[in-house]
Amino acid sequence: MSPRITGLVTAALLTAAPLALGALPASAAGCTNPEVIATSVAPRSIVLAPGGTATFAVQVSVRANGCVLTGTEALLTLPTRAKVDQPLTLLSDADGISVFTGSVPVSASALDDAAAGTWKVRTSTSWTAGDAPVATEVTTAPARGDDEGEDEGEDDGEDELENEAVEGEGKVAVLRASSVSAEATSSALSKKNKIKKGKALTVKGALRRTSWETGAEAGYAKERVELQFRTPGGRYKKVTSLPTRAGGTFAKPVKATRDGCYRVVFGGSRTTAPATSAGDCIDVR
């Protein structure tokens, strides 16, 4: 496991509070398999700039069904396949439903760039029957012949319930921060961004994203950005989609036909957060 990931694991374990074990009494009606009724991870995505930190919460609701819930933890699986165990604590217990929660701190300085993307979250709640009787299930073997089954001895028709941990699933996107720039340029453009109608313009810029490992931004190539335009008082509308080249650069020739502003929008990727440039406005004469 990478030393950077090891640091994340250590931080997560140090910030977790002790488990509230044995907090839930078994009911007199007996113990049947507990059920996970809800699992949530919030927020659904976090964005980390170099040196940045963030926290996401994991929460799971479990119906005890008369059993004793003895502890819950969350197992995080990163895109690098590194795994992090996060204990969860008892938040509430009412009407036979127990809610466990925990906060997971994430630090960019503890992560490799390859850790960006979707983190899978699997909760596991252990349990015992306690003093309650354990429910059994009746099973019937299919008929295989008139005399089959008698030679193998009698079956009492009951299998004891195995107290395997019950599980829930969730996910969170941990993304690298990005930025995008856009500028309308032309030799015919004045210092006050005034230009004659019909003259040629080029909207150019660059898409960049941060590296958690180096702490710096670098060009993000082989992605697509959207060039948008709006008139004064209007809303931005798509003009075209552009690919980013080496160094994350892009350029699009346009004609100056009316007053307005250009901007560029990056919709994000599996590993990188969305970004929107500031608008660059022109005054067409």
Coordinates of N, CA and C in Angstrom, one line a residue, residues 2 5 33 64-65 86 89 99 103 110 114 133 158 199 239 243 261:
S2 N 0.6 2.2 -0.8 CA 1.3 3.5 -0.9 C 1.4 4.1 0.5
I5 N -1.4 6.5 1.0 CA -2.7 5.9 1.4 C -2.6 5.5 2.8
N33 N -32.9 -12.5 10.9 CA -31.8 -11.8 10.3 C -32.0 -10.3 10.2
A64 N -33.0 -4.2 13.5 CA -32.4 -5.3 14.3 C -33.2 -6.6 14.2
N65 N -34.5 -6.5 14.1 CA -35.3 -7.7 14.1 C -35.1 -8.6 15.3
Q86 N -13.2 2.0 8.3 CA -13.7 3.2 9.0 C -14.8 2.7 10.0
T89 N -20.2 4.8 14.5 CA -20.7 4.8 15.8 C -22.2 4.9 15.8
V99 N -29.3 3.5 13.8 CA -28.6 4.4 12.8 C -27.1 4.5 13.2
S103 N -17.6 9.9 10.2 CA -17.0 10.9 9.2 C -15.6 10.4 8.8
A110 N -2.3 13.2 1.3 CA -2.1 11.7 1.6 C -2.5 10.8 0.4
A114 N -3.7 8.8 -8.7 CA -4.5 7.6 -9.2 C -5.6 7.3 -8.3
P133 N -34.5 -16.3 21.4 CA -34.4 -17.5 20.6 C -34.2 -17.1 19.1
E158 N -35.0 -28.2 10.2 CA -34.7 -26.8 10.6 C -33.2 -26.6 10.5
K199 N -15.6 41.2 -38.2 CA -14.2 40.9 -38.0 C -14.0 39.6 -37.3
V239 N -22.2 27.2 -28.2 CA -21.7 27.5 -29.6 C -21.2 26.3 -30.3
P243 N -12.1 20.0 -28.6 CA -11.2 19.1 -27.9 C -10.0 19.9 -27.3
C261 N -20.7 38.0 -24.5 CA -19.6 37.5 -23.8 C -19.4 36.0 -24.1

